[in-house]
Structures are given as structure tokens and as C-alpha cells.
Amino acid sequence: MRFGDLLFMSAASLWKRKVRTILTVLGVVIGTASIVVMVSLGLGLNRSTMATIEENGGLTSIEVREANSYMEGDSTNQEPKRLDDTLVETLKANPHVELVSPVLSISVIAKCGVYENQLEIRGMSGEALEQMGIPLASGEVPVSEDELAFLYGNQVLAGFMNSKTGAGFWSDGTIPEIDFEKDAIFLIYDMDSYYNSQGNSENNGQSVKPPKKYLANYAGLAEGGMDTYKSYSWYVYCNIVPLENHLKRIFKGKLIPGQPSTASGKPYKQFYYNEIYAEVDDMEYVGEVQKWITDMGYQTYSNTEWVDSTKKQYGYIQAVLGGIGAVSLVVAAIGITNTMMMSIYERTKEIGVMKVIGCDMKDIRTLFLMEAGFIGLIGGILGLLFSAFISLLINRVVAGMGMEMGLSYIPAWLAGASVLFAVFVGMTAGFFPALRAMRLSPLAAIRRG
Amino acid sequence: MKNTAAVITVKDLYKIYRVGETKVRALNGVEFAIRRGEFCSIVGASGSGKSTLLNMLAGLEKPTKGEIVIAGEHMERKNENELVRFRQAHIGFIFQSFNLMDTMNAVENVALPLTFQGMERKKRTKKAEAILDMVGLGSYKNHKPTQMSGGQQQRVGVARALVVEPEIIFADEPTGNLDSRTSREVMELMQRVVREKRQTLIMVTHDNELAGFADRIFHIRDGKIIKIEEQMGRETG
Ligand SMILES: Nc1ncnc2c1ncn2[C@@H]1O[C@H](COP(=O)(O)OP(=O)(O)OP(=O)(O)O)[C@@H](O)[C@H]1O
Ligand SMILES: [Mg+2]
């Protein structure tokens, strides 16, 4: 028989038994829909986690820190291994490390008219700043090593407070009227002296000269509103080379805040970094590189462990959810088998006649397999539509709760796979009935009735 | 006419059914030959083994013992698949209870054996329509079986058996469900068609009058052919 005729005949026979077909299809619809919804929930959870991870610095970056910076108190006889340019060079030599940048961070006071804020400045190499790919609302990344200019995170503005009224974004929601590009922003690097000068004037009346203010050059502003948090939102970035030069000029041999000192309290000649940022070429090697650095005696952070554990966790959730769906589909499959058996029982005579007038055995088998496959196909498609609808509802609900990305996510592969799977289940369920139909004796068939 | 070439040869045919302890000898040593273009009827009392013989000739049932050679091929040696293929090419079958497909109209029913052969729609429809015209149902082409009388349905059944232009047509009491006048009409139709196309027709019937349409009448009793009656004046076939 021709394929088209086979399709037509099996479809016609389903059509003839509409009510039963619909009921059987319903089982598949429910089974497919539950699998798809459950898997989509798992995928959606996974996706939103991945997005969070991306926001928190991506999957290939490693943060290197001093090993025992937090227990400095009891490391009396042992100098902590500091982060210096030698280490930067060592890291650069590793073939899997694509980019290394020291991070020199320093807290400063920023003043702009009546507004005041404490900023966290992070000096990094121009290359690293570019690699971070911070989307800019205006300006550019401060790559120049000659001039000190600052790139502001999108939430930095929110930290400015009116020093007279105390009004600010966090206290009463007013957004400070500051234009980083046009307004003059002054930075005070020597915070200790600054606070001393302020405190003294109030308590002792003995005036201390306030430290010098420096005008901050504008480089750029990160894109995003006051509410969109990204890993860079709170920081002010600049190129590390001019920052170091600038700091040396300001403090002139005195101890720069945040830098370690010798036992006698003298500053070191070179800069030590708070952090070194390293970018690995592939996620696969993050663990390896991390171990290498840890073995050298430093502390490292990356998102890999977090990713691995969340992945595993979501894998379990998905397996469980998918399993529930699978069970319902198995039930649907039994329904299909039952329907097909009934259909064959009813049509024994018809099948017998077909055999007598020359229908190939394998065509009979194909007819019944197709019928079962059709039930799977229709059920799969309807189930998919149904689950898309449910998914929409779920996402509506969680969007109302502030999850803009949505909890349920049906990628194309899931849609395709679910329909294919439903067809497969249908055909599997129809396999034995089809064999049975094929083997019916034509004689027994025509004798009946 | 030289019709000596036997299209069906049956030798020493036995069919024994085992029902519990007892054995039923449905066919008990049958031998005959049928020439091409012959119209034979098989008559006998109920339970004498007529249907059993016909089913065995059509390859619907395996003999217990013996040989059936049709168009040079041994039916008893074929497996079920081969039998289906053989029927597709050589055999037409007319049922007592018509056995038309309820969901299909007359043309589709008649074209069904061609569909099974894999013939394309246009071609098979054309052929089926031509045969329906021939059996006098030209104006009932789009009627479903439920919209036709018994006689009309059996004409569709005859047309369906003829559409593949088989060498041999088997009919088990084709008029069993029809009244005597309609039976005669259907018999005349079958007789005319097989004469025209020189097809071999083997028909089982209870009715001696209808059996008289045939060239030869096989009388069967208790699984044995007791008499073969040559119809005089019908040798011209
Ligand atoms: N499957 C079977 N199992 C057991 N016995 C059978 C079977 N089929 C037929 N018989 C027996 O074989 C014998 C011949 O049956 P068959 O159907 O050939 O009779 P028949 O001549 O066609 O009768 P009728 O005119 O009533 O149709 C009967 O005795 C019947 O009981
Ligand atoms: Mg009978």
C-alpha cells in the first residue's frame, strides 16, 4: 500500500471512533502536558540561576585573594603571601589563563555639591575592564593609562546623600540630581584625615586641616536603573596604572590606605593588590587553574562550584518532576494499548476481510501502528499547546511576584522532543496490538458474525 | 474450445478438525481438477465440508494433508505472507455477508484491493468506476453500503472481486442473504462476467437451482465428492 493511503485509512478509522479517540488522546494530552510543564519548570529554574551567575561575574573568571586575610590576627610568625606583580606574571604564563588583571580597590569620599557618598574604586587593567563588557549608558571604558578617569556603576548614584537634609535614594527614594559627566565630583582619598578634621572641629575645637580634594574625570556610566543589580553596579572603575601613580603622588611615601605595612609600620615600595582577577579560556579548565593557584598558597573564588552544585540540584528536581510526568504518560500508554485492543477486537472481521481481499500483513500492522502513532501525535501536540498555556500562566504568576524571567521555559528542543516522544509512546503502546492484528487468521475473522 | 489446462488441481485433500477427543473429518480425501474459465458450483448438505473446501482453495486455511495447485503454485507450501500476495494477484473473493467497508462508498470499496496493491488513486478510481458501470451500479458510485439494498451491496462485492482481474473467483454462498429474484440477477451477472473474461468461478451454494448456472456441479457429502454433474449445453463457455 502507498504511504498516503495508509495514513488516510488509519486517520479515517480514528475518525470513525471519535469519542473513544478523543478520550484516549486526552490521556496523552495530560501525560505530555505534565512532562513538558515539569521539565520546563526545571529548565526555567536552571536558566534563571545561570542568569544570576552571569550577573555575578560569569563562569570563567577566577578571583584570587590572599590566603589568610581574615585571620591575620594569629598569623604572627608567617607573612601572608601577598598579591603582587610577580604573581600577576606567573598567572599570565599559564596557557589556560587568557587575561589577568590586578585589582586595586580603595574607598574614597566623593562630594558633589551638597551630595556626598563613599565610593569603592576598583583599579584594573584597561584590557580587563574591556573584557568585563559592562554595557555603557554613555561614555567609554577608561582604557587610557595616562589619564585617570572613572567609570561609574549604575547604582553608584543611589548612594549619594544630601549631606544637609539626609535625603537620598535609600531613605526617601529621591534620586540625587547629579550628572557624572557634567557636574564636578571631588574625591577625597585620605578618609582618615577627612573624618579627623570633621570630628575635631566638633569635639575639641582644635582644627585639623582637611585633606585635599581631587576632581574626578569622567569616563563613562554603566547602563541600568537604580534597581537593576549587576556585579559591577556598586563600583567605580578606573585604569590601575594612573590610579597607582595618582595615589603615590597624593600620599608621597606615606602609607596608602588599604596597603600593608612592614613590621615597623613603614609602607612597602610596591603596590600589593586586594584581588587578582583572572579569566580562563574555557569553563572546563576553571577548576584546574583554580587548584593550581590554591596550591601556590592563595585563596580563589569562582562560580564553578556553585554552578556544579546548582546544576546537580536542578538535575534532581528535573528528574523527579519529569518522572511524575513519565508516570502519567505510562498510564496514557496503557490507555492507548487498551483502546487499540478494543478496536482490534471490534474490527476482527474487517481485518479478516482485508486479508482475504489482499491486504499485506505488514500493511495491517502499519495501519494499526499509525493509528496509535496518530493518537500519540495529536495528544502530544495538544499536550504541548496545553503546557504552553500553563507555562504562560505560571510565568504570569511569578512575574507578579517579581521574577521577570519566568519560571517555566519551553525551548524548541523540548517542544519537538515532547511531541516525538508522545508519538513514540503511542507507537510503542500500539505495537503489540498491531502485531496481534497482523496475525489474526483471516478465516477466524470472516467466520465471526 | 481448448480448455484442457487445469487452473486448479486438488489431490488427496484431507482436513481433520480435532474437537476435544473427537476428530471431525471435514474433508476426507478429495480429488479434482478445474479448467480455466470454468464455472463450478459446490453443493451439499449443511456441514458437508463445502466452506472448508473453498477456504482451503483460497488459502485461508491449511490442509491436514494433500496438495492444492493453483496456477502452477502449491498453496499448501506457502506461508501466510505469500498467500496474501498470491491472493492479491490471482484470486477474487465474494462473501455471503458482502463484507463491505461501512465508511467507504461504492467506488472506494471496489477500489480497495487495488489500494492494497499500491495502485495510485486516480488509476484505481477509474478502474473501479468502470467495473461498477459493468455491474449496473453506475449511479450508485458514491453510495455507502448502508445506503444500498442487499442486492446492490452484493453487486459491489462482485465488482470488488473482479476489479483486480483475477484468474479465479471464489464465492461462498454469494446469494445466501438475498431473496430469490435478486439471487438470480446476481447469478446472471456473475455468469455473464466470468464468461466474458474467461475467469474461473467456484461457488458454494445450498440452492440447486442456482447451482444450475454452473458448467459443473460438485456434489459433496461428509467431506467427499460423491458426484460431478456436467451441465449439458453449457460447454460453449
Ligand atoms: N474450525 C473448526 N473446528 C472444528 N470443526 C469444524 C471447524 N470448521 C468446520 N468444522 C466442521 O467441519 C465440517 C464441515 O464444515 P463446513 O463449514 O465446511 O460445512 P458447510 O458445508 O460449509 O456447511 P454450511 O452449508 O452450513 O455452510 C462441519 O462438521 C463443521 O462442524
Ligand atoms: Mg459453509
XYZ file of C-alpha atoms and ligand atoms in Angstrom:
718
model
C 0.000 0.000 0.000
C 1.016 3.559 -0.576
C 2.029 5.627 2.412
C -0.642 8.210 1.756
C -3.355 5.550 1.637
C -2.101 4.033 4.870
C -2.200 7.440 6.547
C -5.634 8.157 5.213
C -7.082 4.808 6.229
C -5.740 4.925 9.756
C -6.903 8.507 10.212
C -10.335 7.564 8.864
C -10.667 4.706 11.294
C -9.782 7.005 14.212
C -12.322 9.481 12.917
C -14.949 6.770 12.828
C -14.494 6.203 16.550
C -14.306 9.840 17.520
C -15.395 9.702 21.117
C -13.056 6.899 22.020
C -10.216 8.526 20.136
C -10.767 11.789 21.966
C -10.795 10.067 25.339
C -7.613 8.184 24.555
C -5.970 11.322 23.228
C -6.918 13.082 26.434
C -4.749 10.701 28.403
C -1.780 11.501 26.201
C -2.527 15.222 26.437
C -2.380 15.099 30.201
C 0.742 12.949 30.210
C 2.604 15.102 27.730
C 1.499 18.335 29.323
C 2.672 17.245 32.737
C 6.056 16.145 31.434
C 6.553 19.336 29.471
C 5.437 21.605 32.283
C 7.628 19.834 34.775
C 10.687 19.774 32.592
C 10.085 23.387 31.633
C 9.984 24.329 35.305
C 13.311 22.624 35.816
C 14.771 24.344 32.771
C 13.369 27.694 33.810
C 14.888 27.377 37.271
C 18.165 26.392 35.709
C 18.032 29.293 33.284
C 17.319 31.893 35.920
C 20.150 30.509 38.048
C 22.503 30.724 35.088
C 21.411 34.292 34.503
C 22.128 35.099 38.137
C 25.542 33.530 37.777
C 26.252 35.587 34.682
C 25.305 38.672 36.616
C 27.758 37.659 39.261
C 30.783 37.599 37.088
C 30.339 34.819 34.623
C 31.589 31.302 34.574
C 35.189 31.604 33.507
C 36.528 34.207 35.889
C 38.551 33.450 38.996
C 39.083 35.812 41.861
C 42.407 35.387 43.660
C 42.862 36.676 47.191
C 45.348 36.407 49.998
C 45.070 33.095 51.729
C 44.534 34.078 55.323
C 43.479 37.634 55.091
C 40.649 37.041 57.502
C 42.768 35.511 60.263
C 45.587 37.997 60.165
C 45.485 38.225 63.953
C 47.043 34.867 64.732
C 49.470 34.566 61.819
C 52.220 36.052 63.896
C 55.207 34.243 62.535
C 54.043 33.907 58.989
C 53.731 36.687 56.497
C 50.703 36.123 54.281
C 51.529 35.516 50.648
C 50.681 38.835 49.112
C 49.249 39.527 45.691
C 51.909 41.305 43.687
C 53.110 41.806 40.138
C 55.178 38.617 40.264
C 52.024 36.617 40.841
C 50.299 38.501 38.025
C 53.125 37.476 35.706
C 53.005 33.871 36.928
C 49.301 33.682 36.247
C 49.743 35.242 32.825
C 52.175 32.464 31.944
C 49.507 29.794 32.336
C 48.259 28.795 28.870
C 44.655 28.464 30.020
C 44.597 31.910 31.529
C 43.549 34.453 28.965
C 43.600 37.584 30.938
C 44.982 38.656 34.278
C 44.416 41.914 35.977
C 45.344 43.091 39.423
C 42.536 44.760 41.271
C 43.459 47.648 43.487
C 40.480 48.760 45.456
C 40.289 51.787 47.626
C 37.499 53.581 49.418
C 37.124 57.290 48.874
C 34.706 60.021 49.776
C 33.013 61.655 46.841
C 31.460 65.079 47.014
C 29.280 66.799 44.510
C 27.678 69.974 45.728
C 25.599 69.039 48.753
C 25.773 65.348 47.885
C 28.215 63.028 49.469
C 28.981 59.343 49.067
C 31.593 56.797 49.957
C 32.776 55.098 46.821
C 34.617 51.872 46.241
C 37.118 52.423 43.463
C 38.474 49.426 41.647
C 41.539 49.933 39.537
C 42.054 47.286 36.882
C 43.956 46.922 33.659
C 42.321 48.502 30.638
C 42.187 45.120 28.976
C 40.299 43.591 31.901
C 37.885 46.488 32.030
C 37.079 45.964 28.388
C 36.771 42.219 28.854
C 34.198 42.712 31.590
C 31.892 44.011 28.908
C 29.988 46.421 31.112
C 27.194 47.864 28.980
C 27.503 51.612 28.912
C 24.778 54.193 29.008
C 27.283 56.847 27.927
C 30.996 57.495 27.723
C 33.652 54.824 27.370
C 35.742 52.331 29.283
C 38.774 54.044 30.876
C 41.495 52.245 28.954
C 43.933 55.140 28.869
C 46.982 54.641 31.092
C 47.930 58.319 31.023
C 44.853 59.913 32.424
C 42.827 58.900 35.463
C 39.135 58.712 34.601
C 36.248 56.892 36.216
C 33.514 54.596 35.008
C 30.535 54.641 37.366
C 28.373 51.638 38.132
C 24.669 52.162 37.567
C 23.773 52.133 41.256
C 26.563 54.423 42.425
C 24.255 57.400 42.040
C 21.830 55.854 44.510
C 24.478 56.029 47.234
C 24.784 59.819 47.177
C 23.099 61.533 50.062
C 22.249 65.129 50.623
C 24.613 65.968 53.480
C 22.352 68.792 54.686
C 18.923 67.163 54.645
C 19.902 63.499 54.759
C 17.684 62.842 51.757
C 18.758 60.065 49.429
C 17.516 57.278 47.294
C 17.612 54.687 50.047
C 15.990 56.838 52.679
C 13.200 58.503 50.739
C 13.554 57.446 47.123
C 14.677 60.778 45.726
C 17.265 60.366 43.042
C 20.166 62.753 43.578
C 20.465 65.341 40.840
C 23.965 64.523 39.763
C 25.258 64.283 36.245
C 28.550 62.409 36.471
C 29.668 63.777 33.160
C 28.894 67.467 33.630
C 28.977 68.050 37.376
C 32.231 68.451 39.241
C 32.806 65.484 41.508
C 35.586 65.694 44.038
C 37.278 62.717 45.601
C 38.936 62.605 48.977
C 41.416 59.761 49.164
C 42.619 60.296 52.696
C 39.474 59.349 54.522
C 41.085 59.149 57.967
C 42.245 62.752 57.837
C 38.884 63.750 56.498
C 36.971 62.213 59.377
C 39.529 63.531 61.847
C 39.149 67.024 60.535
C 35.391 66.791 60.839
C 35.371 65.139 64.247
C 37.937 67.555 65.738
C 36.133 70.591 64.660
C 33.140 69.458 66.649
C 34.747 67.966 69.767
C 37.996 69.645 70.581
C 37.719 72.781 68.605
C 41.268 72.021 67.638
C 41.126 72.271 63.866
C 42.849 69.771 61.673
C 43.405 70.758 58.116
C 41.057 68.768 55.901
C 42.757 66.655 53.232
C 42.948 67.739 49.643
C 40.087 67.075 47.224
C 40.760 65.974 43.686
C 38.494 66.499 40.721
C 37.360 63.198 39.207
C 37.476 62.899 35.415
C 34.500 61.248 33.821
C 34.990 58.188 31.649
C 31.567 56.519 31.445
C 28.408 55.366 33.123
C 27.074 51.819 33.184
C 23.663 51.180 31.712
C 20.783 50.339 34.024
C 18.463 51.943 36.508
C 18.673 52.263 40.243
C 17.049 48.853 40.680
C 18.991 46.650 38.294
C 21.740 44.987 40.222
C 24.741 43.607 38.384
C 28.124 42.604 39.759
C 29.525 45.976 38.734
C 26.618 48.176 39.812
C 28.125 49.464 43.022
C 31.685 50.084 41.914
C 33.584 52.887 40.297
C 36.160 51.573 37.856
C 39.326 53.100 36.601
C 42.573 52.103 34.968
C 45.027 50.807 37.542
C 48.138 52.490 36.122
C 47.066 56.112 36.516
C 45.405 55.185 39.814
C 48.669 53.911 41.253
C 50.538 56.962 40.027
C 47.892 59.225 41.434
C 47.936 57.543 44.832
C 51.745 57.733 45.001
C 51.559 61.424 44.257
C 48.906 62.059 46.891
C 50.432 60.124 49.738
C 54.078 60.837 48.906
C 55.725 57.957 50.705
C 53.150 57.731 53.430
C 51.147 54.580 53.932
C 48.360 54.358 51.412
C 45.070 53.238 52.997
C 44.439 49.561 52.417
C 48.097 48.781 51.719
C 50.054 46.596 54.154
C 52.949 47.933 56.134
C 56.212 46.497 57.393
C 56.579 45.376 60.979
C 57.770 48.844 61.875
C 54.781 50.438 60.209
C 56.591 51.640 57.091
C 54.973 51.349 53.678
C 56.329 48.991 51.034
C 57.765 50.289 47.799
C 55.463 48.349 45.549
C 51.744 48.033 45.483
C 50.024 44.948 46.844
C 46.678 44.114 45.400
C 43.462 43.319 47.152
C 42.474 40.910 44.470
C 43.637 39.490 41.181
C 41.131 38.865 38.503
C 41.876 36.042 36.057
C 39.845 34.952 33.091
C 40.174 31.323 31.967
C 39.716 30.375 28.322
C 37.135 27.659 28.957
C 34.788 26.738 31.785
C 36.272 23.267 31.689
C 39.661 24.447 32.984
C 38.406 26.733 35.716
C 38.702 24.012 38.330
C 42.172 23.044 37.210
C 43.526 26.588 37.183
C 41.874 27.280 40.494
C 43.592 24.308 42.072
C 46.926 25.395 40.681
C 46.547 28.822 42.268
C 45.304 27.421 45.560
C 48.298 25.099 45.688
C 50.548 28.124 45.422
C 49.037 29.320 48.671
C 46.275 31.692 47.682
C 42.607 31.722 48.073
C 40.406 31.542 44.997
C 36.771 32.034 44.194
C 34.842 31.170 41.087
C 31.286 30.350 40.205
C 32.139 26.827 39.061
C 31.414 25.062 42.328
C 28.203 26.945 42.688
C 27.260 26.123 39.119
C 28.113 22.466 39.578
C 26.099 22.098 42.724
C 23.092 24.034 41.433
C 23.218 22.056 38.224
C 23.195 18.823 40.132
C 20.401 20.071 42.340
C 18.267 21.123 39.416
C 19.095 17.889 37.683
C 17.461 16.054 40.593
C 14.468 18.340 40.618
C 14.002 17.887 36.906
C 14.389 14.139 37.155
C 11.742 13.963 39.845
C 9.356 16.274 38.035
C 9.942 14.570 34.708
C 9.416 11.232 36.424
C 5.973 12.262 37.600
C 5.172 13.247 34.035
C 6.560 9.956 32.747
C 4.301 8.013 35.064
C 1.268 9.822 33.731
C 2.415 9.124 30.208
C 2.814 5.439 31.016
C -0.763 5.444 32.211
C -1.738 7.115 28.957
C 0.195 4.457 27.060
C -1.768 1.732 28.793
C -4.876 3.609 27.741
C -3.699 3.564 24.143
C -2.966 -0.147 24.271
C -6.390 -0.775 25.714
C -8.090 1.307 23.057
C -6.160 -0.408 20.310
C -7.015 -3.846 21.668
C -10.673 -2.939 21.805
C -10.507 -1.558 18.338
C -8.921 -4.726 17.029
C -11.456 -6.882 18.772
C -14.228 -4.861 17.206
C -12.645 -4.932 13.808
C -11.647 -8.594 13.723
C -13.993 -9.192 10.863
C -12.888 -6.134 8.958
C -9.253 -7.136 9.353
C -10.074 -10.638 8.161
C -11.838 -9.318 5.091
C -8.906 -7.064 4.331
C -6.576 -10.019 4.485
C -8.798 -12.104 2.234
C -9.001 -9.424 -0.411
C -5.261 -8.972 -0.420
C -4.012 -6.578 2.250
C -0.398 -7.326 3.135
C 0.266 -8.385 6.705
C 2.770 -5.623 7.206
C 0.308 -3.055 5.914
C -2.173 -4.161 8.533
C 0.487 -3.800 11.166
C 1.428 -0.377 9.826
C -2.207 0.733 9.826
C -2.571 -0.030 13.500
C 0.815 1.385 14.418
C -0.126 4.560 12.609
C -3.400 4.793 14.433
C -1.599 4.518 17.735
C 1.022 6.960 16.491
C -1.706 9.408 15.498
C -3.186 9.235 18.954
C 0.279 9.992 20.300
C 0.824 12.793 17.798
C -2.484 14.523 18.405
C -2.120 14.034 22.143
C 1.451 15.296 22.001
C 0.585 18.433 20.061
C -2.452 19.245 22.172
C -0.454 18.462 25.296
C 2.275 20.812 24.152
C -0.225 23.600 23.489
C -1.806 22.942 26.827
C 1.530 23.048 28.600
C 2.471 26.252 26.779
C -0.714 27.727 28.163
C 0.043 26.509 31.673
C 3.590 27.762 31.335
C 2.222 31.169 30.412
C 0.014 31.155 33.480
C 2.871 30.163 35.756
C 5.081 32.884 34.336
C 2.294 35.426 34.779
C 2.011 34.474 38.388
C 5.733 34.555 39.143
C 6.109 37.782 37.162
C 3.616 39.216 39.615
C 5.971 38.051 42.348
C 8.926 39.794 40.734
C 10.546 37.048 38.657
C 10.738 38.788 35.339
C 12.496 35.964 33.554
C 9.753 33.444 34.235
C 9.895 30.123 35.998
C 8.724 27.929 33.158
C 10.736 27.782 29.982
C 9.918 25.635 26.931
C 12.802 25.690 24.470
C 12.270 24.449 20.915
C 14.025 21.179 21.580
C 11.670 20.396 24.449
C 8.647 21.135 22.273
C 9.964 18.929 19.481
C 11.128 16.166 21.761
C 7.851 16.019 23.662
C 5.783 15.564 20.500
C 8.213 12.971 19.168
C 8.152 11.222 22.490
C 4.359 11.175 22.543
C 4.348 9.619 19.076
C 6.932 7.116 20.218
C 4.896 6.235 23.286
C 1.783 5.869 21.136
C 3.521 3.575 18.696
C 5.099 1.522 21.440
C 1.718 1.153 23.091
C 0.254 0.184 19.753
C 2.987 -2.262 18.862
C 1.579 -5.417 20.401
C -1.989 -4.734 19.345
C -0.674 -4.137 15.823
C 1.202 -7.433 15.845
C -1.919 -9.133 17.055
C -3.979 -7.604 14.283
C -1.403 -8.696 11.759
C -1.506 -12.282 12.990
C -5.285 -12.612 13.100
C -6.342 -15.530 10.999
C -8.401 -14.312 8.078
C -10.655 -17.297 8.442
C -11.464 -16.840 12.096
C -12.080 -13.264 11.181
C -14.632 -13.868 8.452
C -16.386 -16.623 10.363
C -17.391 -14.255 13.093
C -20.856 -12.835 12.527
C -12.600 -24.547 -27.088
C -9.399 -25.942 -25.704
C -9.680 -25.501 -22.012
C -7.730 -28.509 -21.000
C -5.117 -26.657 -18.949
C -6.185 -27.155 -15.334
C -6.011 -23.980 -13.333
C -6.798 -25.801 -10.092
C -5.642 -29.297 -9.225
C -6.551 -30.902 -5.917
C -5.044 -34.204 -4.881
C -5.846 -36.377 -1.933
C -7.052 -33.499 0.213
C -7.862 -34.036 3.881
C -8.921 -31.667 6.582
C -9.380 -33.099 10.019
C -10.516 -30.917 12.908
C -9.807 -32.053 16.399
C -12.521 -31.087 18.807
C -11.567 -32.401 22.202
C -11.219 -36.144 21.842
C -13.203 -36.468 18.649
C -11.958 -35.906 15.138
C -14.115 -34.212 12.567
C -13.256 -35.215 9.026
C -14.395 -32.050 7.245
C -12.650 -33.155 4.062
C -11.979 -36.800 3.615
C -9.898 -37.410 0.522
C -10.918 -35.012 -2.217
C -9.521 -35.012 -5.761
C -10.484 -32.937 -8.760
C -9.230 -30.554 -11.416
C -10.837 -27.383 -12.710
C -10.061 -25.922 -16.077
C -9.532 -22.321 -16.825
C -12.738 -20.381 -17.469
C -14.931 -22.986 -15.863
C -17.853 -22.119 -13.626
C -18.222 -24.765 -10.924
C -20.643 -24.893 -8.096
C -20.274 -26.951 -4.958
C -23.471 -28.226 -3.392
C -24.198 -30.394 -0.406
C -25.971 -30.512 2.899
C -25.041 -28.267 5.750
C -21.856 -29.442 7.411
C -20.755 -31.486 4.437
C -17.494 -29.561 4.059
C -18.228 -27.081 1.248
C -16.885 -23.991 3.004
C -13.898 -25.912 4.247
C -13.002 -26.894 0.705
C -13.419 -23.378 -0.625
C -11.400 -21.787 2.178
C -8.628 -24.232 1.574
C -8.585 -23.475 -2.141
C -8.400 -19.761 -1.355
C -5.523 -20.403 1.004
C -7.405 -19.195 4.067
C -6.835 -22.498 5.803
C -4.115 -25.133 5.688
C -4.992 -28.673 4.678
C -4.152 -31.515 7.047
C -2.870 -33.495 4.125
C -2.835 -33.273 0.361
C -1.963 -30.948 -2.464
C -3.631 -27.871 -3.893
C -2.027 -26.469 -7.032
C -3.427 -23.210 -8.328
C -1.958 -21.523 -11.391
C 1.014 -23.836 -11.027
C 1.718 -22.964 -7.390
C 1.369 -25.161 -4.331
C -0.935 -23.410 -1.895
C -0.147 -25.731 0.993
C 3.518 -24.777 0.894
C 3.020 -21.045 1.192
C 3.274 -19.062 4.378
C 0.649 -16.515 5.246
C 2.520 -13.629 3.697
C 2.955 -15.450 0.425
C -0.703 -16.423 0.470
C -1.739 -12.780 0.809
C 0.478 -11.891 -2.115
C -0.924 -14.751 -4.126
C -4.494 -13.711 -3.427
C -3.646 -10.158 -4.363
C -2.568 -11.276 -7.801
C -4.770 -14.261 -8.654
C -7.857 -14.537 -6.509
C -11.094 -12.666 -6.023
C -13.420 -13.455 -3.137
C -17.151 -12.864 -2.777
C -18.653 -13.189 0.691
C -22.091 -14.256 1.760
C -22.483 -11.230 4.009
C -20.902 -8.847 1.459
C -18.350 -7.565 3.976
C -18.072 -4.095 2.540
C -16.382 -1.312 4.484
C -19.124 0.818 6.006
C -17.133 4.023 5.947
C -16.311 3.797 2.253
C -18.536 4.476 -0.701
C -19.040 2.001 -3.549
C -16.083 3.210 -5.589
C -13.722 3.126 -2.633
C -14.924 -0.324 -1.653
C -14.397 -1.675 -5.127
C -11.006 0.003 -5.388
C -9.846 -1.393 -2.044
C -7.978 -4.433 -3.433
C -6.173 -2.066 -5.817
C -5.340 0.201 -2.899
C -3.785 -2.791 -1.180
C -1.763 -3.451 -4.307
C -0.426 0.075 -4.121
C -2.115 1.485 -7.198
C -2.423 5.253 -7.277
C -5.741 6.855 -6.510
C -6.706 8.187 -9.941
C -5.991 4.955 -11.697
C -7.791 2.729 -9.243
C -10.828 5.016 -9.080
C -11.124 4.911 -12.845
C -10.929 1.152 -12.848
C -13.414 0.771 -10.021
C -15.856 3.087 -11.740
C -15.641 1.083 -14.932
C -16.388 -2.153 -13.081
C -19.285 -0.535 -11.216
C -20.735 0.528 -14.566
C -20.363 -3.036 -15.745
C -22.274 -4.491 -12.785
C -25.013 -1.912 -13.316
C -24.303 0.356 -10.380
C -23.164 3.355 -12.416
C -25.449 5.663 -10.498
C -24.568 4.369 -7.030
C -20.879 5.155 -7.068
C -20.946 7.482 -4.112
C -23.360 5.477 -2.010
C -22.192 3.968 1.222
C -23.115 0.298 1.864
C -25.767 1.385 4.370
C -27.434 3.370 1.614
C -27.811 0.359 -0.700
C -30.012 -2.709 -0.858
C -28.617 -6.192 -0.258
C -28.565 -6.935 -3.965
C -26.767 -3.698 -4.701
C -24.285 -4.394 -1.947
C -23.540 -7.814 -3.353
C -23.031 -6.289 -6.790
C -20.442 -4.063 -5.169
C -18.974 -7.220 -3.625
C -18.821 -8.851 -7.040
C -17.254 -5.742 -8.526
C -14.635 -5.741 -5.759
C -13.761 -9.361 -6.536
C -13.468 -8.569 -10.231
C -11.502 -5.358 -10.057
C -8.088 -6.996 -9.849
C -8.978 -9.152 -12.871
C -8.250 -12.351 -11.004
C -7.922 -15.684 -12.728
C -10.079 -17.352 -10.119
C -13.049 -16.112 -8.138
C -14.320 -17.862 -5.043
C -17.789 -17.236 -3.717
C -19.187 -18.779 -0.538
C -22.970 -18.655 -0.800
C -22.897 -15.260 -2.506
C -26.655 -15.092 -2.641
C -27.278 -16.520 0.809
C -28.512 -13.196 2.120
C -30.615 -12.279 -0.912
C -34.144 -13.113 -1.982
C -34.583 -15.495 -4.887
C -35.218 -12.887 -7.558
C -32.198 -10.799 -6.578
C -30.198 -14.019 -6.276
C -30.962 -14.854 -9.865
C -29.941 -11.387 -11.009
C -26.627 -11.601 -9.170
C -26.050 -15.126 -10.535
C -26.690 -13.955 -14.056
C -24.314 -11.086 -13.549
C -21.566 -13.367 -12.289
C -22.111 -15.862 -15.027
C -22.007 -13.196 -17.718
C -18.876 -11.536 -16.387
C -16.790 -14.662 -15.942
C -17.807 -15.882 -19.378
C -16.730 -12.604 -20.933
C -13.390 -12.530 -19.179
C -12.795 -16.270 -19.203
C -12.359 -16.279 -15.432
C -12.756 -19.351 -13.299
C -15.593 -19.140 -10.783
C -16.076 -21.563 -7.918
C -19.223 -21.063 -5.940
C -20.643 -22.762 -2.872
C -24.414 -22.879 -2.626
C -27.282 -24.670 -0.990
C -29.617 -23.884 -3.778
C -29.840 -26.496 -6.541
C -31.443 -24.070 -8.917
C -28.639 -21.544 -8.541
C -26.105 -24.352 -8.819
C -27.581 -24.952 -12.239
C -25.964 -21.781 -13.536
C -22.617 -23.550 -13.411
C -20.850 -25.656 -16.025
C -20.218 -28.368 -13.480
C -21.777 -29.169 -10.144
C -19.735 -30.896 -7.445
C -21.894 -32.809 -5.009
C -20.251 -33.195 -1.670
C -21.257 -35.309 1.317
C -19.363 -35.951 4.543
C -16.190 -34.481 3.149
C -16.212 -36.457 -0.065
C -17.175 -35.613 -3.618
C -19.880 -38.049 -4.426
C -20.844 -36.814 -7.862
C -19.668 -34.337 -10.501
C -22.527 -33.259 -12.706
C -21.754 -31.852 -16.188
C -24.357 -29.329 -17.268
C -25.446 -30.126 -20.798
C -25.357 -27.410 -23.378
C -23.146 -25.144 -21.341
C -19.878 -26.399 -22.740
C -19.713 -23.463 -25.101
C -18.193 -21.326 -22.364
N -12.767 -24.745 12.922
C -13.441 -25.890 13.025
N -13.261 -26.675 14.082
C -13.925 -27.839 14.201
N -14.788 -28.288 13.296
C -15.006 -27.548 12.197
C -14.359 -26.322 12.015
N -14.757 -25.776 10.825
C -15.633 -26.647 10.295
N -15.783 -27.694 11.122
C -16.584 -28.850 10.869
O -16.293 -29.327 9.576
C -17.462 -29.692 8.955
C -17.622 -29.014 7.615
O -17.898 -27.668 7.849
P -18.196 -26.621 6.692
O -18.214 -25.244 7.278
O -17.229 -26.859 5.603
O -19.634 -27.027 6.244
P -20.518 -26.425 5.081
O -20.688 -27.496 4.100
O -19.943 -25.159 4.602
O -21.863 -26.147 5.830
P -22.906 -24.958 5.593
O -23.666 -25.286 4.380
O -23.763 -24.999 6.803
O -22.106 -23.720 5.490
C -18.607 -29.446 9.900
O -18.962 -30.661 10.544
C -18.035 -28.484 10.889
O -18.595 -28.716 12.148
Mg -20.479 -23.086 4.668
